[in-house]
Amino acid sequence: MHSIQVTVGSESGLHARPASLFVQAAARQPAKVTIGRPGQAPVDARSLLSVLALAAGSGETLELTASGDRAQDSLKALAALLASDLDAAA
Amino acid sequence: MSDLIRGIGVGTGSAAGPVARMAPVPTLPAPRAVADPAAEAAAVRAALGAVVTGLHERAARVSGTGSEVLAAQAMMAADPVLADRAAALAEQGTDGAHALATAFDGFRAALVAAGGYFAERAADLDDLRDRAVAYLLGLPLPGPPDPGHPYVLVADDLAPADTALLDPERVLALVTVRGGPTSHTAILAKALGLPAVVGCTAAAELEDGRQVLVHGADGVIEPDPSPEAVERAAERDRRCRELLARFQGPGRTADGHPVSLLVNLGAPHELAGAAAADAEGVGLFRTEFLFLDRTEAPGRAEQAAAYRQVFSAFAGRRVVVRTLDAGADKPLPFATSADEENPALGVRGLRTAARDPQLLESQLAAIAEAARDSTAQVWVMAPMVSVPREAAAFASRVRAHGLPVAGAMIEVPAAALRTDRLAEVCDFFSIGTNDLAQYTFAADRTLGSLAELLDPWQPALLALVATAAASAAEHGRPIGVCGEAAADPALALVLVGLGITSLSAAPASLPEVRAALATHTLTECRELAELALLADDADDARRKVRSSTAGR
């Protein structure tokens, strides 16, 4: 079980394009990854609806947790994605 | 040949083809006992899978924004947690339809609670839930039909969400039972250049597969048309297109009276099409898109960059920028208050600037900064001006930023009645006919059931336009119309006859408006305006004017 805290980098927060890009990436990971606010119940990172329902704004800190196959690598990849401005990525 | 069906004609030209109806939303049957929970859970997963596959197939067939919308919806339907929850409910003995509805509604509530952009996705979830339930129950899918060949779409009414799913390659014409000339269907028909008939009660009786001929200009639907009738209509369309091709460039009446033809612009993806249109500039640049879906206002630099893009696309041409029009149907957390009983009558438009002067101040600074770097003629106007004092305060702030041309929207009857006084402090005016109709007739513009009161042909509305235009002319001030009214060629003639000096509409509607102007003198426009003002009601005005311009 590994965890990492990340600040949401997308200008508009974790919605629309940024949320769907993040969820698609999570679905490609061999490890099982959850995302949530530190101290609150996390949700499945592969679930677009759960991720949207977090309604995470730009600059908010979220916690990623991964277990299983190559958990560390998955966390690194997803943390980098979450921290970048995905609105700007055309 | 059967009896003609009549409604309100919008859009352009005519089209013939088989009817395909928009299936209604399935209603949930009464809960039932489940004999085989494992099979029920499998059926639930299969229904969700079918929704995903259907959306992917359609996404592959359309392009651009429509395709992105569909792909995003497919991702929601493919959500593994959603499928697990619905399947778990079925395994515990809930019937499939209720299991699906409960799983969707759980997420729906969470999104609504999140507010803003997230809450807007609730409508997407409702649509996905309805589709999944329809699959499960073996009912026709709600939403646009897909008969596999071109069709005439017949629906009760169309919502914005439906239109993203329409395949313009397949839809020949739009017919709706409800809705009026300013309905979403009408706006869409104009944007796609499709013939359409709205507010057509009798269309509810048209069955799937029946051949119809739809005349968009006249609002007439001909069931079971003869091949000759279809050919005649096509011939008329050809003549009309030739006529449109003959007239280009700046708007002029037949006797050379100039009328500026401008485009409305409200979103970045419209910019390329708007800039390519044969138009003298932008008559209404709605700046709300920059402010929507956000918790705080965009900064000056971000705004300036967006304005610069528009000004450079319209280098050398006029761009009329409307400052932020928040409130009513466009609530913004940082500009409008959420606790108003009647937001359409609340702190909206320019009134928000009185509460938060900094919002307008930074927008004007950004507009001025972008204008300095460009050759566009930038005019700035305020939405929802009611009294001269507001207009004077606004104009002085605009000029303080070095922007030389300041104007006011006329959407409130009080402003129309006192345009003579507003003209002492404003350089120009623009009439928003949709809001002016709403406030003149005390009729909520979002209610399809009040379409008749919101009809831009209403003589009382035209009388207010006449009053405002006469006052503007006395002071030598330009006065335009930027509502849907400007897109109707016959009504455009009436507006010019009333003294309107510019018309701003969707790019697709300008050619017809230009051709109408080019084939009528200013005197004829004034005669048509007189006909409309003296008519009994909106229908009467429309009929009289259209019949005296027919065959031109």
Short mmCIF file of N, CA and C in Angstrom, two decimals, chain A residues 11-12 14-17 19-21 23-24 44 46-56, chain B residues 72 75-82 84-85 104 107 110-111 114 117-118 121 125 293-294 302:
data_model
loop_
_atom_site.label_atom_id
_atom_site.label_comp_id
_atom_site.label_asym_id
_atom_site.label_seq_id
_atom_site.Cartn_x
_atom_site.Cartn_y
_atom_site.Cartn_z
N GLU A 11 -6.22 24.24 -14.33
CA GLU A 11 -6.79 25.56 -14.06
C GLU A 11 -8.25 25.48 -13.62
N SER A 12 -9.01 24.58 -14.26
CA SER A 12 -10.45 24.53 -13.97
C SER A 12 -10.78 23.47 -12.91
N LEU A 14 -10.58 19.50 -11.23
CA LEU A 14 -10.63 18.13 -11.76
C LEU A 14 -12.00 17.88 -12.37
N HIS A 15 -12.27 18.54 -13.52
CA HIS A 15 -13.54 18.25 -14.17
C HIS A 15 -13.33 18.14 -15.68
N ALA A 16 -14.41 17.83 -16.39
CA ALA A 16 -14.40 17.74 -17.85
C ALA A 16 -13.17 16.97 -18.34
N ARG A 17 -12.38 17.66 -19.19
CA ARG A 17 -11.24 17.00 -19.81
C ARG A 17 -10.22 16.46 -18.81
N ALA A 19 -10.51 15.50 -15.74
CA ALA A 19 -11.00 14.32 -15.03
C ALA A 19 -10.99 13.10 -15.94
N SER A 20 -11.43 13.27 -17.20
CA SER A 20 -11.50 12.09 -18.05
C SER A 20 -10.11 11.60 -18.44
N LEU A 21 -9.17 12.53 -18.64
CA LEU A 21 -7.80 12.09 -18.95
C LEU A 21 -7.20 11.32 -17.77
N VAL A 23 -8.82 9.66 -15.37
CA VAL A 23 -9.51 8.38 -15.18
C VAL A 23 -9.04 7.36 -16.23
N GLN A 24 -8.87 7.84 -17.47
CA GLN A 24 -8.40 6.93 -18.51
C GLN A 24 -7.02 6.38 -18.16
N ASP A 44 -12.57 5.04 -6.17
CA ASP A 44 -11.85 4.32 -7.22
C ASP A 44 -11.43 5.30 -8.32
N ARG A 46 -10.61 4.80 -11.24
CA ARG A 46 -11.07 4.44 -12.58
C ARG A 46 -12.53 4.84 -12.80
N SER A 47 -13.15 5.39 -11.75
CA SER A 47 -14.57 5.73 -11.83
C SER A 47 -14.73 7.22 -12.11
N LEU A 48 -15.07 7.56 -13.37
CA LEU A 48 -15.19 8.98 -13.74
C LEU A 48 -16.24 9.68 -12.87
N LEU A 49 -17.36 9.00 -12.62
CA LEU A 49 -18.43 9.64 -11.86
C LEU A 49 -18.00 9.92 -10.42
N SER A 50 -17.25 8.97 -9.83
CA SER A 50 -16.77 9.18 -8.45
C SER A 50 -15.77 10.32 -8.40
N VAL A 51 -14.90 10.37 -9.43
CA VAL A 51 -13.87 11.42 -9.47
C VAL A 51 -14.53 12.79 -9.66
N LEU A 52 -15.53 12.86 -10.54
CA LEU A 52 -16.25 14.12 -10.73
C LEU A 52 -16.94 14.55 -9.44
N ALA A 53 -17.52 13.55 -8.75
CA ALA A 53 -18.27 13.87 -7.53
C ALA A 53 -17.37 14.41 -6.42
N LEU A 54 -16.05 14.21 -6.55
CA LEU A 54 -15.13 14.82 -5.57
C LEU A 54 -15.18 16.35 -5.71
N ALA A 55 -15.47 16.82 -6.92
CA ALA A 55 -15.53 18.25 -7.21
C ALA A 55 -14.28 18.95 -6.70
N ALA A 56 -13.12 18.40 -7.05
CA ALA A 56 -11.85 18.97 -6.58
C ALA A 56 -11.48 20.18 -7.43
N ALA B 72 -17.42 11.47 -24.06
CA ALA B 72 -17.45 11.77 -22.62
C ALA B 72 -18.62 11.03 -21.97
N MET B 75 -17.87 7.41 -21.53
CA MET B 75 -17.00 7.15 -20.37
C MET B 75 -17.80 7.09 -19.08
N MET B 76 -18.81 7.94 -18.97
CA MET B 76 -19.63 7.92 -17.75
C MET B 76 -20.40 6.60 -17.67
N ALA B 77 -20.96 6.17 -18.80
CA ALA B 77 -21.75 4.94 -18.80
C ALA B 77 -20.87 3.72 -18.54
N ALA B 78 -19.58 3.83 -18.89
CA ALA B 78 -18.66 2.71 -18.72
C ALA B 78 -18.05 2.68 -17.32
N ASP B 79 -18.51 3.56 -16.45
CA ASP B 79 -17.92 3.67 -15.11
C ASP B 79 -18.04 2.34 -14.36
N PRO B 80 -16.90 1.74 -13.94
CA PRO B 80 -16.97 0.42 -13.31
C PRO B 80 -17.70 0.44 -11.96
N VAL B 81 -17.58 1.55 -11.24
CA VAL B 81 -18.24 1.61 -9.93
C VAL B 81 -19.76 1.67 -10.10
N LEU B 82 -20.19 2.40 -11.13
CA LEU B 82 -21.62 2.47 -11.43
C LEU B 82 -22.17 1.06 -11.73
N ASP B 84 -20.89 -1.84 -10.89
CA ASP B 84 -20.84 -2.69 -9.69
C ASP B 84 -22.01 -2.40 -8.76
N ARG B 85 -22.32 -1.11 -8.58
CA ARG B 85 -23.42 -0.76 -7.67
C ARG B 85 -24.75 -1.27 -8.18
N PHE B 104 -27.63 5.23 -10.80
CA PHE B 104 -27.42 6.52 -11.48
C PHE B 104 -27.78 7.67 -10.56
N PHE B 107 -25.16 8.83 -7.94
CA PHE B 107 -24.13 9.73 -8.48
C PHE B 107 -24.71 11.09 -8.82
N ALA B 110 -24.78 13.33 -5.87
CA ALA B 110 -23.44 13.82 -5.50
C ALA B 110 -23.01 14.95 -6.41
N LEU B 111 -23.32 14.84 -7.71
CA LEU B 111 -22.92 15.87 -8.66
C LEU B 111 -23.72 17.15 -8.45
N ALA B 114 -22.38 19.04 -5.69
CA ALA B 114 -21.10 19.70 -5.99
C ALA B 114 -21.32 21.05 -6.68
N TYR B 117 -20.39 23.34 -12.73
CA TYR B 117 -20.20 22.44 -13.88
C TYR B 117 -20.66 21.03 -13.54
N PHE B 118 -20.36 20.58 -12.34
CA PHE B 118 -20.67 19.20 -11.96
C PHE B 118 -22.18 18.98 -11.99
N ARG B 121 -23.76 18.17 -15.24
CA ARG B 121 -23.63 16.82 -15.76
C ARG B 121 -24.82 15.95 -15.34
N LEU B 125 -26.38 12.38 -16.93
CA LEU B 125 -26.65 11.13 -16.21
C LEU B 125 -28.10 10.69 -16.42
N ASP B 293 -18.63 28.26 -15.32
CA ASP B 293 -17.95 27.08 -14.78
C ASP B 293 -16.74 27.44 -13.92
N ARG B 294 -16.77 28.56 -13.24
CA ARG B 294 -15.60 28.92 -12.43
C ARG B 294 -16.06 29.39 -11.07
N GLU B 302 -5.80 36.76 -18.60
CA GLU B 302 -6.51 35.69 -19.29
C GLU B 302 -7.61 36.27 -20.18
#
